[in-house]
Short mmCIF file of C-alpha atoms and ligand atoms in Angstrom, two decimals:
data_model
loop_
_atom_site.label_atom_id
_atom_site.label_comp_id
_atom_site.label_asym_id
_atom_site.label_seq_id
_atom_site.Cartn_x
_atom_site.Cartn_y
_atom_site.Cartn_z
CA UNK A 1 -31.45 -2.27 -24.42
CA UNK A 2 -29.39 -5.05 -25.86
CA UNK A 3 -29.30 -8.82 -25.70
CA UNK A 4 -26.27 -10.87 -26.78
CA UNK A 5 -27.36 -14.40 -27.56
CA UNK A 6 -25.66 -17.70 -28.29
CA UNK A 7 -22.04 -16.70 -27.55
CA UNK A 8 -19.62 -18.64 -25.38
CA UNK A 9 -19.20 -16.41 -22.36
CA UNK A 10 -15.82 -16.14 -20.65
CA UNK A 11 -16.39 -14.30 -17.40
CA UNK A 12 -13.74 -15.67 -15.03
CA UNK A 13 -14.59 -13.26 -12.19
CA UNK A 14 -17.95 -15.02 -11.97
CA UNK A 15 -16.58 -18.52 -12.59
CA UNK A 16 -18.04 -18.73 -16.11
CA UNK A 17 -15.72 -20.51 -18.53
CA UNK A 18 -17.07 -20.79 -22.07
CA UNK A 19 -20.74 -21.32 -21.16
CA UNK A 20 -23.32 -20.44 -23.84
CA UNK A 21 -25.62 -17.90 -22.22
CA UNK A 22 -27.31 -14.60 -22.95
CA UNK A 23 -25.89 -11.31 -21.74
CA UNK A 24 -28.50 -8.60 -21.20
CA UNK A 25 -27.77 -4.89 -21.11
CA UNK A 26 -29.85 -1.88 -20.08
CA UNK A 27 -28.83 1.68 -19.23
CA UNK A 28 -25.14 0.98 -19.59
CA UNK A 29 -25.05 -1.98 -17.23
CA UNK A 30 -25.35 -5.73 -17.30
CA UNK A 31 -28.82 -6.77 -16.11
CA UNK A 32 -30.52 -10.10 -15.50
CA UNK A 33 -33.20 -9.71 -18.18
CA UNK A 34 -34.38 -7.32 -20.89
CA UNK A 35 -37.58 -7.21 -22.89
CA UNK A 36 -37.24 -5.92 -26.44
CA UNK A 37 -34.38 -3.84 -27.83
CA UNK A 38 -31.64 -4.96 -30.18
CA UNK A 39 -30.37 -8.50 -30.20
CA UNK A 40 -26.88 -9.55 -31.34
CA UNK A 41 -26.41 -13.14 -32.46
CA UNK A 42 -23.02 -14.19 -31.11
CA UNK A 43 -23.29 -17.88 -32.07
CA UNK A 44 -19.85 -19.27 -32.75
CA UNK A 45 -18.25 -16.31 -31.02
CA UNK A 46 -16.54 -15.61 -27.72
CA UNK A 47 -17.98 -13.08 -25.30
CA UNK A 48 -15.40 -11.37 -23.07
CA UNK A 49 -15.49 -8.49 -20.62
CA UNK A 50 -13.88 -5.43 -22.28
CA UNK A 51 -10.10 -5.24 -21.96
CA UNK A 52 -8.47 -3.21 -19.19
CA UNK A 53 -4.95 -1.86 -19.66
CA UNK A 54 -3.37 -1.40 -16.25
CA UNK A 55 -0.22 0.33 -17.52
CA UNK A 56 0.05 2.40 -20.66
CA UNK A 57 1.21 5.85 -21.77
CA UNK A 58 -1.33 7.61 -23.94
CA UNK A 59 -1.63 11.23 -22.80
CA UNK A 60 0.34 14.16 -21.47
CA UNK A 61 3.23 16.48 -22.14
CA UNK A 62 5.85 13.72 -22.46
CA UNK A 63 3.76 11.91 -25.09
CA UNK A 64 3.37 15.10 -27.07
CA UNK A 65 7.09 15.74 -26.87
CA UNK A 66 7.71 12.18 -28.09
CA UNK A 67 5.27 12.63 -30.98
CA UNK A 68 6.99 15.84 -31.99
CA UNK A 69 10.42 14.26 -31.71
CA UNK A 70 9.64 11.40 -34.07
CA UNK A 71 7.96 12.75 -37.21
CA UNK A 72 9.39 9.74 -39.07
CA UNK A 73 6.93 7.51 -37.19
CA UNK A 74 4.04 9.30 -38.85
CA UNK A 75 5.31 8.97 -42.40
CA UNK A 76 4.35 5.33 -42.15
CA UNK A 77 1.67 5.49 -39.51
CA UNK A 78 -0.55 2.41 -39.54
CA UNK A 79 -4.18 2.97 -40.51
CA UNK A 80 -6.84 2.64 -37.90
CA UNK A 81 -10.50 1.84 -37.82
CA UNK A 82 -12.85 3.89 -39.94
CA UNK A 83 -16.40 4.87 -39.39
CA UNK A 84 -18.95 7.60 -39.49
CA UNK A 85 -17.95 8.92 -36.09
CA UNK A 86 -14.30 9.12 -36.89
CA UNK A 87 -12.18 12.19 -36.16
CA UNK A 88 -8.77 12.92 -37.68
CA UNK A 89 -5.75 11.25 -36.17
CA UNK A 90 -2.63 9.25 -36.84
CA UNK A 91 -1.90 5.70 -35.80
CA UNK A 92 1.65 4.48 -35.46
CA UNK A 93 3.84 4.03 -32.40
CA UNK A 94 2.33 6.83 -30.31
CA UNK A 95 -1.08 7.33 -31.92
CA UNK A 96 -2.69 10.73 -31.54
CA UNK A 97 -5.57 11.05 -29.09
CA UNK A 98 -8.58 10.15 -31.21
CA UNK A 99 -6.70 7.30 -32.92
CA UNK A 100 -5.69 5.98 -29.48
CA UNK A 101 -9.33 5.59 -28.49
CA UNK A 102 -10.33 4.01 -31.81
CA UNK A 103 -7.41 1.58 -31.76
CA UNK A 104 -7.97 0.47 -28.16
CA UNK A 105 -11.69 0.03 -28.72
CA UNK A 106 -11.10 -1.60 -32.09
CA UNK A 107 -9.07 -4.25 -30.30
CA UNK A 108 -11.72 -4.76 -27.63
CA UNK A 109 -10.15 -2.73 -24.81
CA UNK A 110 -12.52 -0.38 -22.97
CA UNK A 111 -10.53 0.97 -20.00
CA UNK A 112 -6.97 2.34 -19.91
CA UNK A 113 -4.74 3.55 -17.10
CA UNK A 114 -2.27 6.31 -18.00
CA UNK A 115 0.60 5.38 -15.72
CA UNK A 116 2.76 8.49 -15.37
CA UNK A 117 1.41 11.97 -14.69
CA UNK A 118 3.45 14.80 -13.15
CA UNK A 119 1.09 17.10 -11.25
CA UNK A 120 2.60 20.10 -13.01
CA UNK A 121 1.34 18.83 -16.35
CA UNK A 122 -1.76 17.03 -15.10
CA UNK A 123 -4.06 19.66 -16.59
CA UNK A 124 -2.64 18.93 -20.04
CA UNK A 125 -2.94 15.18 -19.44
CA UNK A 126 -6.63 15.51 -18.60
CA UNK A 127 -7.20 17.60 -21.73
CA UNK A 128 -5.68 14.80 -23.80
CA UNK A 129 -7.57 12.08 -21.93
CA UNK A 130 -10.75 14.04 -22.69
CA UNK A 131 -9.84 13.75 -26.39
CA UNK A 132 -9.41 9.96 -26.27
CA UNK A 133 -12.84 8.64 -27.24
CA UNK A 134 -14.78 5.53 -26.20
CA UNK A 135 -12.55 4.11 -23.45
CA UNK A 136 -12.81 4.88 -19.74
CA UNK A 137 -9.65 6.26 -18.22
CA UNK A 138 -7.66 6.53 -15.02
CA UNK A 139 -4.25 8.02 -14.31
CA UNK A 140 -1.43 7.65 -11.79
CA UNK A 141 0.46 10.59 -10.36
CA UNK A 142 4.27 10.49 -10.04
CA UNK A 143 5.37 10.78 -6.42
CA UNK A 144 8.68 9.02 -5.61
CA UNK A 145 10.89 11.98 -6.50
CA UNK A 146 8.64 14.80 -5.34
CA UNK A 147 10.97 16.94 -3.27
CA UNK A 148 8.27 18.28 -0.96
CA UNK A 149 7.36 14.70 -0.03
CA UNK A 150 10.99 13.65 0.30
CA UNK A 151 11.77 16.65 2.54
CA UNK A 152 9.00 15.50 4.90
CA UNK A 153 10.40 11.95 4.94
CA UNK A 154 13.83 13.41 5.75
CA UNK A 155 12.30 15.31 8.67
CA UNK A 156 10.51 12.17 9.86
CA UNK A 157 7.12 13.90 9.41
CA UNK A 158 5.22 10.89 8.11
CA UNK A 159 1.82 12.12 9.21
CA UNK A 160 2.20 15.38 7.33
CA UNK A 161 3.64 13.50 4.33
CA UNK A 162 0.43 11.45 4.22
CA UNK A 163 -1.70 14.60 4.08
CA UNK A 164 0.52 16.08 1.38
CA UNK A 165 0.32 12.90 -0.74
CA UNK A 166 -3.46 12.89 -0.37
CA UNK A 167 -3.67 16.56 -1.32
CA UNK A 168 -1.40 16.00 -4.36
CA UNK A 169 -3.48 13.06 -5.63
CA UNK A 170 -6.59 15.22 -5.59
CA UNK A 171 -4.67 18.19 -7.05
CA UNK A 172 -3.73 16.01 -10.03
CA UNK A 173 -7.23 14.45 -10.21
CA UNK A 174 -5.41 11.13 -10.31
CA UNK A 175 -6.65 7.66 -9.48
CA UNK A 176 -3.53 6.32 -7.79
CA UNK A 177 0.18 6.76 -7.15
CA UNK A 178 3.11 5.75 -9.31
CA UNK A 179 6.68 5.56 -8.06
CA UNK A 180 9.36 5.63 -10.76
CA UNK A 181 12.96 4.85 -9.87
CA UNK A 182 12.57 6.19 -6.31
CA UNK A 183 15.30 8.73 -5.62
CA UNK A 184 16.82 8.15 -9.05
CA UNK A 185 15.25 11.19 -10.70
CA UNK A 186 16.36 13.44 -7.84
CA UNK A 187 19.87 12.05 -8.31
CA UNK A 188 19.59 12.54 -12.08
CA UNK A 189 19.46 16.27 -11.44
CA UNK A 190 23.02 15.80 -10.20
CA UNK A 191 23.90 13.61 -13.21
CA UNK A 192 23.60 10.42 -11.18
CA UNK A 193 21.21 7.48 -10.69
CA UNK A 194 20.06 5.59 -7.57
CA UNK A 195 21.50 2.12 -7.96
CA UNK A 196 21.72 1.12 -4.29
CA UNK A 197 18.45 0.99 -2.36
CA UNK A 198 20.09 1.67 1.00
CA UNK A 199 22.15 4.69 -0.12
CA UNK A 200 20.88 8.19 0.73
CA UNK A 201 19.51 10.23 -2.17
CA UNK A 202 21.53 13.35 -3.13
CA UNK A 203 20.84 16.21 -0.75
CA UNK A 204 19.37 13.94 1.94
CA UNK A 205 20.84 11.93 4.78
CA UNK A 206 17.88 9.71 5.78
CA UNK A 207 15.97 9.43 2.52
CA UNK A 208 17.01 6.31 0.60
CA UNK A 209 15.17 4.55 -2.26
CA UNK A 210 14.22 1.87 0.27
CA UNK A 211 12.80 4.48 2.66
CA UNK A 212 10.77 6.11 -0.14
CA UNK A 213 9.32 2.77 -1.26
CA UNK A 214 8.36 1.73 2.27
CA UNK A 215 6.87 5.13 3.16
CA UNK A 216 4.78 5.48 -0.01
CA UNK A 217 3.43 1.93 0.23
CA UNK A 218 2.43 2.58 3.85
CA UNK A 219 0.86 5.97 3.07
CA UNK A 220 -1.21 4.52 0.22
CA UNK A 221 -2.47 1.71 2.44
CA UNK A 222 -3.37 4.21 5.17
CA UNK A 223 -5.20 6.41 2.67
CA UNK A 224 -7.20 3.36 1.57
CA UNK A 225 -6.63 3.93 -2.14
CA UNK A 226 -8.31 1.35 -4.38
CA UNK A 227 -5.02 0.59 -6.18
CA UNK A 228 -1.81 -0.05 -4.22
CA UNK A 229 1.56 1.61 -4.86
CA UNK A 230 2.33 1.19 -8.57
CA UNK A 231 6.08 0.78 -8.60
CA UNK A 232 8.68 1.07 -11.35
CA UNK A 233 11.70 -0.37 -9.51
CA UNK A 234 15.20 1.05 -9.49
CA UNK A 235 17.80 -0.07 -12.06
CA UNK A 236 15.31 -0.57 -14.89
CA UNK A 237 16.86 -2.15 -17.97
CA UNK A 238 20.25 -2.86 -16.42
CA UNK A 239 21.89 -6.34 -16.42
CA UNK A 240 21.80 -7.91 -12.97
CA UNK A 241 18.84 -5.79 -11.85
CA UNK A 242 16.96 -8.89 -10.64
CA UNK A 243 18.80 -8.42 -7.32
CA UNK A 244 17.33 -4.92 -6.94
CA UNK A 245 13.85 -6.16 -7.86
CA UNK A 246 14.00 -8.96 -5.27
CA UNK A 247 15.35 -6.56 -2.65
CA UNK A 248 12.48 -4.18 -3.43
CA UNK A 249 9.92 -6.94 -2.91
CA UNK A 250 11.51 -7.76 0.44
CA UNK A 251 11.25 -4.11 1.51
CA UNK A 252 7.54 -4.32 0.67
CA UNK A 253 7.00 -7.59 2.53
CA UNK A 254 3.45 -7.76 3.80
CA UNK A 255 2.29 -4.64 1.93
CA UNK A 256 0.25 -4.54 -1.25
CA UNK A 257 2.10 -3.33 -4.35
CA UNK A 258 1.85 -3.50 -8.11
CA UNK A 259 5.22 -3.98 -9.83
CA UNK A 260 5.10 -2.31 -13.23
CA UNK A 261 6.53 -3.80 -16.45
CA UNK A 262 8.41 -6.55 -14.61
CA UNK A 263 10.21 -7.76 -17.73
CA UNK A 264 12.43 -4.68 -17.64
CA UNK A 265 13.50 -5.64 -14.10
CA UNK A 266 14.19 -9.36 -14.68
CA UNK A 267 17.80 -9.52 -15.84
CA UNK A 268 20.81 -11.47 -14.60
CA UNK A 269 24.45 -11.24 -15.63
CA UNK A 270 27.03 -8.62 -14.78
CA UNK A 271 27.11 -6.74 -18.08
CA UNK A 272 25.55 -6.54 -21.53
CA UNK A 273 27.74 -9.44 -22.71
CA UNK A 274 26.40 -11.82 -20.06
CA UNK A 275 22.83 -10.54 -19.66
CA UNK A 276 20.27 -13.34 -19.26
CA UNK A 277 16.66 -13.75 -18.26
CA UNK A 278 16.03 -14.14 -14.52
CA UNK A 279 12.29 -14.33 -14.97
CA UNK A 280 12.18 -17.71 -13.15
CA UNK A 281 13.59 -16.16 -9.94
CA UNK A 282 11.03 -13.35 -9.97
CA UNK A 283 8.17 -15.70 -10.84
CA UNK A 284 9.12 -17.99 -7.97
CA UNK A 285 9.11 -15.09 -5.52
CA UNK A 286 5.80 -13.78 -6.83
CA UNK A 287 4.23 -17.23 -6.70
CA UNK A 288 4.84 -17.38 -2.95
CA UNK A 289 3.96 -13.73 -2.14
CA UNK A 290 0.30 -12.96 -2.85
CA UNK A 291 0.64 -9.30 -1.78
CA UNK A 292 2.02 -8.48 -5.23
CA UNK A 293 0.49 -8.03 -8.64
CA UNK A 294 2.52 -7.21 -11.71
CA UNK A 295 2.25 -6.51 -15.41
CA UNK A 296 4.51 -8.05 -17.98
CA UNK A 297 5.92 -5.07 -19.86
CA UNK A 298 6.58 -7.58 -22.61
CA UNK A 299 8.71 -6.73 -25.63
CA UNK A 300 7.85 -7.41 -29.26
CA UNK A 301 10.42 -7.26 -32.02
CA UNK A 302 10.08 -4.15 -34.11
CA UNK A 303 9.82 -0.42 -33.56
CA UNK A 304 9.06 1.10 -30.19
CA UNK A 305 9.49 4.39 -28.45
CA UNK A 306 10.91 4.45 -24.96
CA UNK A 307 9.43 7.16 -22.81
CA UNK A 308 9.72 7.15 -19.06
CA UNK A 309 10.18 9.36 -16.03
CA UNK A 310 13.36 7.32 -15.50
CA UNK A 311 15.66 10.05 -16.85
CA UNK A 312 19.02 8.48 -15.96
CA UNK A 313 18.06 5.21 -17.68
CA UNK A 314 17.04 7.08 -20.83
CA UNK A 315 20.38 8.87 -20.88
CA UNK A 316 22.17 5.52 -20.65
CA UNK A 317 20.01 4.12 -23.45
CA UNK A 318 20.90 7.14 -25.56
CA UNK A 319 24.58 6.50 -24.91
CA UNK A 320 24.19 2.82 -25.81
CA UNK A 321 22.25 3.42 -29.04
CA UNK A 322 23.25 6.87 -30.27
CA UNK A 323 19.58 7.43 -31.14
CA UNK A 324 17.75 10.70 -30.62
CA UNK A 325 17.32 11.63 -26.98
CA UNK A 326 14.93 14.00 -25.29
CA UNK A 327 15.07 14.97 -21.63
CA UNK A 328 12.53 16.93 -19.62
CA UNK A 329 12.93 18.25 -16.11
CA UNK A 330 9.68 18.73 -14.23
CA UNK A 331 10.78 21.12 -11.49
CA UNK A 332 10.51 19.56 -8.02
CA UNK A 333 8.52 16.55 -9.04
CA UNK A 334 10.06 14.30 -11.64
CA UNK A 335 11.62 14.24 -15.09
CA UNK A 336 11.23 12.38 -18.33
CA UNK A 337 13.43 10.88 -21.02
CA UNK A 338 12.57 9.83 -24.55
CA UNK A 339 14.59 7.61 -26.92
CA UNK A 340 13.20 5.96 -30.09
CA UNK A 341 14.16 2.29 -30.16
CA UNK A 342 13.82 -0.88 -32.24
CA UNK A 343 13.95 -4.40 -30.77
CA UNK A 344 15.84 -6.76 -33.07
CA UNK A 345 15.74 -10.55 -33.14
CA UNK A 346 19.47 -10.78 -33.86
CA UNK A 347 20.38 -8.60 -30.89
CA UNK A 348 21.21 -10.77 -27.86
CA UNK A 349 19.96 -8.25 -25.32
CA UNK A 350 16.67 -7.74 -27.19
CA UNK A 351 16.22 -11.50 -27.55
CA UNK A 352 16.61 -11.91 -23.78
CA UNK A 353 14.08 -9.11 -23.19
CA UNK A 354 11.56 -10.69 -25.56
CA UNK A 355 11.91 -14.05 -23.82
CA UNK A 356 11.81 -12.63 -20.29
CA UNK A 357 8.39 -11.03 -20.79
CA UNK A 358 6.89 -14.25 -22.08
CA UNK A 359 8.60 -16.31 -19.39
CA UNK A 360 7.08 -14.16 -16.65
CA UNK A 361 3.63 -14.56 -18.18
CA UNK A 362 4.12 -18.33 -18.40
CA UNK A 363 5.85 -18.89 -15.05
CA UNK A 364 3.71 -16.77 -12.73
CA UNK A 365 1.11 -19.41 -11.92
CA UNK A 366 -1.79 -17.23 -10.90
CA UNK A 367 -3.13 -15.27 -13.91
CA UNK A 368 -4.95 -12.97 -11.45
CA UNK A 369 -1.61 -11.47 -10.49
CA UNK A 370 0.16 -10.86 -13.82
CA UNK A 371 -1.36 -8.79 -16.60
CA UNK A 372 -0.80 -8.26 -20.29
CA UNK A 373 1.08 -5.05 -21.07
CA UNK A 374 3.96 -3.88 -23.24
CA UNK A 375 4.39 -0.71 -21.17
CA UNK A 376 3.16 0.93 -24.39
CA UNK A 377 5.01 2.34 -26.27
CA UNK A 378 8.17 1.17 -24.45
CA UNK A 379 8.19 -2.55 -25.24
CA UNK A 380 5.91 -2.35 -28.28
CA UNK A 381 2.63 -0.74 -29.25
CA UNK A 382 -0.59 -1.64 -27.43
CA UNK A 383 -2.25 -2.47 -30.72
CA UNK A 384 0.12 -5.42 -31.01
CA UNK A 385 -1.32 -7.20 -27.92
CA UNK A 386 -2.94 -9.85 -30.16
CA UNK A 387 0.56 -10.95 -31.23
CA UNK A 388 1.44 -11.55 -27.57
CA UNK A 389 -1.79 -13.43 -27.00
CA UNK A 390 -0.97 -15.73 -29.91
CA UNK A 391 2.44 -16.50 -28.38
CA UNK A 392 0.87 -17.22 -24.98
CA UNK A 393 -1.74 -19.56 -26.45
CA UNK A 394 0.62 -21.59 -28.61
CA UNK A 395 3.92 -23.28 -27.68
CA UNK A 396 4.37 -23.98 -31.40
CA UNK A 397 4.24 -20.29 -32.22
CA UNK A 398 6.85 -19.65 -29.55
CA UNK A 399 9.10 -22.41 -30.90
CA UNK A 400 8.85 -20.92 -34.36
CA UNK A 401 9.77 -17.48 -33.02
CA UNK A 402 12.62 -18.94 -30.96
CA UNK A 403 14.04 -20.47 -34.13
CA UNK A 404 14.75 -16.96 -35.45
CA UNK A 405 16.92 -16.01 -32.48
CA UNK A 406 20.71 -16.43 -32.48
CA UNK A 407 21.59 -19.85 -30.95
CA UNK A 408 23.68 -18.04 -28.32
CA UNK A 409 20.59 -16.19 -27.12
CA UNK A 410 18.69 -19.39 -26.42
CA UNK A 411 21.22 -20.35 -23.72
CA UNK A 412 20.21 -17.24 -21.79
CA UNK A 413 16.54 -18.05 -21.45
CA UNK A 414 14.20 -20.81 -20.35
CA UNK A 415 11.45 -20.15 -22.86
CA UNK A 416 12.04 -23.22 -25.04
CA UNK A 417 11.27 -25.47 -22.04
CA UNK A 418 7.90 -23.89 -21.24
CA UNK A 419 4.97 -25.81 -22.66
CA UNK A 420 2.15 -23.90 -20.97
CA UNK A 421 -0.57 -22.63 -23.29
CA UNK A 422 -3.07 -20.04 -22.09
CA UNK A 423 -6.76 -20.89 -22.24
CA UNK A 424 -9.46 -18.44 -23.35
CA UNK A 425 -10.44 -17.83 -19.74
CA UNK A 426 -6.86 -17.16 -18.71
CA UNK A 427 -6.62 -14.62 -21.54
CA UNK A 428 -9.79 -12.99 -20.19
CA UNK A 429 -8.13 -12.80 -16.76
CA UNK A 430 -4.80 -11.24 -17.82
CA UNK A 431 -6.46 -8.76 -20.20
CA UNK A 432 -9.51 -7.76 -18.20
CA UNK A 433 -10.65 -9.43 -15.00
CA UNK A 434 -7.23 -9.35 -13.29
CA UNK A 435 -6.24 -5.77 -14.07
CA UNK A 436 -9.74 -4.53 -13.17
CA UNK A 437 -9.52 -6.24 -9.78
CA UNK A 438 -5.97 -4.96 -9.16
CA UNK A 439 -7.10 -1.43 -9.98
CA UNK A 440 -10.07 -1.80 -7.65
CA UNK A 441 -12.50 -1.01 -10.49
CA UNK A 442 -15.39 -3.17 -9.34
CA UNK A 443 -17.63 -2.41 -12.32
CA UNK A 444 -14.97 -3.52 -14.78
CA UNK A 445 -13.54 -6.85 -15.88
CA UNK A 446 -16.68 -8.92 -15.44
CA UNK A 447 -20.13 -9.55 -16.87
CA UNK A 448 -22.13 -10.07 -13.70
CA UNK A 449 -25.35 -8.17 -13.03
CA UNK A 450 -24.50 -4.56 -12.17
CA UNK A 451 -21.19 -4.49 -14.05
CA UNK A 452 -20.51 -1.76 -16.60
CA UNK A 453 -21.71 -3.07 -19.95
CA UNK A 454 -18.27 -3.23 -21.57
CA UNK A 455 -18.34 -6.36 -23.69
CA UNK A 456 -16.13 -7.60 -26.51
CA UNK A 457 -17.29 -10.27 -28.93
CA UNK A 458 -14.52 -12.08 -30.81
CA UNK A 459 -14.79 -14.65 -33.57
CA UNK A 460 -13.87 -18.04 -32.10
CA UNK A 461 -11.49 -18.86 -34.94
CA UNK A 462 -8.41 -16.73 -35.49
CA UNK A 463 -8.70 -14.30 -38.37
CA UNK A 464 -5.61 -13.51 -40.44
CA UNK A 465 -3.72 -15.77 -38.02
CA UNK A 466 -4.53 -13.59 -35.04
CA UNK A 467 -7.22 -14.40 -32.54
CA UNK A 468 -8.38 -11.36 -30.57
CA UNK A 469 -7.25 -8.84 -33.21
CA UNK A 470 -10.58 -8.31 -34.93
CA UNK A 471 -13.53 -8.28 -32.55
CA UNK A 472 -16.90 -8.40 -34.32
CA UNK A 473 -18.54 -6.15 -31.76
CA UNK A 474 -17.26 -3.95 -28.99
CA UNK A 475 -19.90 -2.67 -26.61
CA UNK A 476 -18.88 0.20 -24.35
CA UNK A 477 -21.20 1.34 -21.60
CA UNK A 478 -24.05 -0.48 -23.31
CA UNK A 479 -23.51 1.21 -26.67
CA UNK A 480 -22.24 -0.64 -29.76
CA UNK A 481 -18.97 1.25 -30.33
CA UNK A 482 -17.36 -1.03 -32.92
CA UNK A 483 -19.16 -3.33 -35.30
CA UNK A 484 -17.63 -5.39 -38.11
CA UNK A 485 -14.44 -3.31 -38.06
CA UNK A 486 -16.12 0.09 -38.08
CA UNK A 487 -16.47 2.73 -35.40
CA UNK A 488 -20.22 3.09 -34.85
CA UNK A 489 -20.31 5.32 -31.79
CA UNK A 490 -17.60 7.30 -30.06
CA UNK A 491 -18.99 8.79 -26.90
CA UNK A 492 -16.64 10.02 -24.23
CA UNK A 493 -15.65 7.59 -21.50
CA UNK A 494 -15.54 8.35 -17.80
CA UNK A 495 -12.45 9.33 -15.87
CA UNK A 496 -11.86 7.56 -12.57
CA UNK A 497 -10.33 9.67 -9.83
CA UNK A 498 -9.94 9.26 -6.11
CA UNK A 499 -10.46 11.82 -3.39
CA UNK A 500 -8.45 10.73 -0.36
CA UNK A 501 -9.19 12.35 2.96
CA UNK A 502 -6.69 14.97 4.07
CA UNK A 503 -6.40 17.75 6.60
CA UNK A 504 -7.43 20.92 4.73
CA UNK A 505 -4.88 22.83 6.83
CA UNK A 506 -2.17 21.18 4.75
CA UNK A 507 -2.73 23.91 2.14
CA UNK A 508 -1.36 26.45 4.62
CA UNK A 509 1.79 24.37 4.87
CA UNK A 510 2.11 23.99 1.08
CA UNK A 511 1.28 27.54 0.00
CA UNK A 512 4.49 29.30 1.18
CA UNK A 513 6.58 26.37 -0.11
CA UNK A 514 5.17 26.92 -3.58
CA UNK A 515 6.12 30.55 -3.47
CA UNK A 516 9.68 29.44 -2.79
CA UNK A 517 10.21 26.47 -5.12
CA UNK A 518 7.61 26.37 -7.91
CA UNK A 519 7.35 28.52 -11.04
CA UNK A 520 3.57 28.01 -10.95
CA UNK A 521 1.50 29.75 -8.34
CA UNK A 522 -0.21 27.63 -5.74
CA UNK A 523 -3.72 28.62 -6.79
CA UNK A 524 -3.08 27.58 -10.40
CA UNK A 525 -1.64 24.21 -9.45
CA UNK A 526 -4.59 21.90 -8.71
CA UNK A 527 -6.61 20.68 -11.69
CA UNK A 528 -10.18 21.90 -11.28
CA UNK A 529 -12.78 19.15 -11.06
CA UNK A 530 -14.97 21.14 -13.49
CA UNK A 531 -12.27 20.68 -16.12
CA UNK A 532 -13.09 16.97 -16.32
CA UNK A 533 -16.10 16.26 -18.51
CA UNK A 534 -17.09 12.90 -17.03
CA UNK A 535 -15.36 12.49 -13.68
CA UNK A 536 -16.19 9.43 -11.60
CA UNK A 537 -15.00 10.33 -8.11
CA UNK A 538 -14.37 7.82 -5.38
CA UNK A 539 -13.73 9.19 -1.91
CA UNK A 540 -11.50 7.14 0.33
CA UNK A 541 -11.42 5.56 2.68
CA UNK A 542 -14.83 4.61 1.29
ZN1 ZN B 601 5.41 2.78 -18.07
#
């Protein structure tokens, strides 16, 4: 039992904006009242619901490949929190599993969503998620280039495609569905990309990126998944891609969707020399279309590591930079590319990217529909979120940062004209309440009675210039996990998965196909539920 007294509570989901009130906790949940137990004096502090990261990359084969590919990152790995419960690990750009949990919790985040899991390596992903302590976890399975699904769309067998998608979600023990560059990874196997949404994908006559997007969004709605289609649009990173992003939103008209890392899809111009931010156009569209949520995918200057299923984009980035490049082909399902990268203030393209992320966060009016992410580790490391929060809360800080950009860059962005400053409650929305709601995690992102007792207590005044970097206490599931900068408890979080209804007969359709096209046997393919230590299963439709 625990009582937090005297803190200013920011619980926007329940309309509480900086009110001094007690928060009571018993058996891992928020309750109305407790008698006895420990009491934490939070006077002069801010009480927030624990952070929820709706889009990050923290586990799986691609991450391991990236870690192995960049030993130089670990020569200067940043330290992480220490404590009695601590296990070995390395911080840095792609922290190892234990360090990932400590760093997220140490920053006040208590739930993370791993946004790209191929089914073929899902078992490995769950093993790594199991090793990430403290935080609760969910994962999204990659589906927009799965050739079994695309073959069914080609044949017009939508009903069967729905059963297959449902079966695959459960096989991966995933929470939701991610679509990355629909059709583009299939084309990449032919050395091509999918730039035009209406053009058939290689090897198909009816399957276009547009058809894949529309079909998956419809299937996910029909399955009643708690989180809508999580979409990484075509033409990521490419100048002029704002047209593709807008076209994608029109294809989805009327359907729910979450647009991932929108900053990477917000560019105008017809080449690298003319690239500019088109964040205002996307923000305007989003502002008038409530069926969409998005996350920023903001960029911070400094080292990053780009890692995405978007293989053709990664090859282009390799050609542009000459950096190391890794490419993985995941049989009939997807692929992956890895390129280490550094965002530089003096680079015009990077300056535009930095501004576009902030512009989206400042121009999308409803904080319930845009969330704080860096598409970790693509735009910057998750443990740098407090730097982004500082920029959102202070126009002065942004002006100072803008002053370091080349004057030419400032003509390609609107950022200098934006005076909006985020309030504490708005920060609580974009870091916790909003992403929890968009994920359909009803016990997360708020401090009402019955909610999971995930609570972060920050000092009200910024420490070392950074508010929200050094929480005094982080309570996870009712347990004090971090206190005064030390890990105090590191129990394993839950893993959220969904079990959509499907016709069991679909296995008889899939089994012979596996024999033909997969190197893995059908019976070894699905991840066993028993493999997950703390699964939290939601059947749907619920
Ligand atoms: Zn991502």
